C-alpha cells in the first residue's frame, strides 16, 4: 500500500501553522489487540479520501495553515516515550499553536495533558481507565484517566461514553466524585444536553479533548484495541467536536488498531481530525 508521508492538506510549514499534527506510534502497553503503532500511517493514508472543502463550516482546509511533523520518536519504554511526547507538545504550545496527536495508545494522552498542566480534560472512552496500576505499570492505557485526574484535579476532568471498568474503578469514581457519563446516559439525556452540562461543570474555558476511538460503537469503529459494544454513534462525536471546538486547545485521537480494519475506522478517525480543524477554524471566523 502506498502511504502518503503527511496528513492530507497539511501543506503549511511549522512557522506558519496554527495546528500541528504529529503521530505517536507507540502501543507498548496494549493488551488485547495491539497494533495502534500503525494507526498514524493508516489515518494519514485515509485522510486523502476527503474533499478539502467543509460545507458545514464553510472552510477549505487548503486555506487553513496546518502542518504534519511526521511521527515523534518513541521508545520501547512507556516512560521514555511519555517524556518525548510531553516535550514535543510543550514546544508546540509554547509556540502558540494547537497540537493534534495521532496515537498510538491512550497512555500517551497523559503526556499531552502534563504539557498543558492547567487545563480542563474531556475524555471520550468506553472505559473508565481509572486503574491505579495495570500489568505492573502505572502508566498503561488502563490507568491514563487516573494519572490525568492526579494532574488536573477531579474538578477539571469529565469522561463520557463509558460502559466498562472493573468494580474497583467504579468504586474509585464514586468515592472521589469523578464526573462521567455512561453511553446510556448520553443516549437518554441527548448529546447536546450532556455537552452543555460539561461546559458548565468544568471550571476552565480551556479544554483538552481526547478521543479513545473505542467510545464509538464497534459497528462503526471495529478496529480498536479493546472494542466494547453499545457505544456512541459517530454523529455524537461530531456534535461534541463542533460544540467544544472554540474551547479546545489540544486534541488527540488514539487506540485505532488498523490490522482489524477494513478501512472504515481509520477513515472515521481521519474525518474527525478534519472536522476538528474545520470547526475550530470556522468558530474563529
Ligand atoms: Mn482509553
Ligand atoms: Mn477505551
Short mmCIF file of N, CA and C and ligand atoms in Angstrom, two decimals, residues 125-127 129 212 214 226, ligand 2:
data_model
loop_
_atom_site.label_atom_id
_atom_site.label_comp_id
_atom_site.label_asym_id
_atom_site.label_seq_id
_atom_site.Cartn_x
_atom_site.Cartn_y
_atom_site.Cartn_z
N UNK A 125 -14.49 7.83 25.91
CA UNK A 125 -13.92 6.50 26.10
C UNK A 125 -15.00 5.52 26.55
N UNK A 126 -14.94 4.30 26.02
CA UNK A 126 -15.81 3.23 26.53
C UNK A 126 -15.42 2.82 27.94
N UNK A 127 -14.16 3.10 28.29
CA UNK A 127 -13.60 2.59 29.55
C UNK A 127 -13.30 3.72 30.53
N UNK A 129 -10.69 3.73 32.54
CA UNK A 129 -9.23 3.92 32.57
C UNK A 129 -8.77 4.50 33.91
N UNK A 212 -10.65 8.42 22.62
CA UNK A 212 -10.32 7.00 22.52
C UNK A 212 -11.38 6.42 21.60
N UNK A 214 -12.54 3.74 20.90
CA UNK A 214 -13.48 2.69 21.34
C UNK A 214 -14.74 3.27 21.98
N UNK A 226 -9.48 -2.34 22.26
CA UNK A 226 -10.38 -3.08 23.16
C UNK A 226 -11.83 -2.70 22.85
MN1 LIG B 2 -11.11 2.63 25.82
#
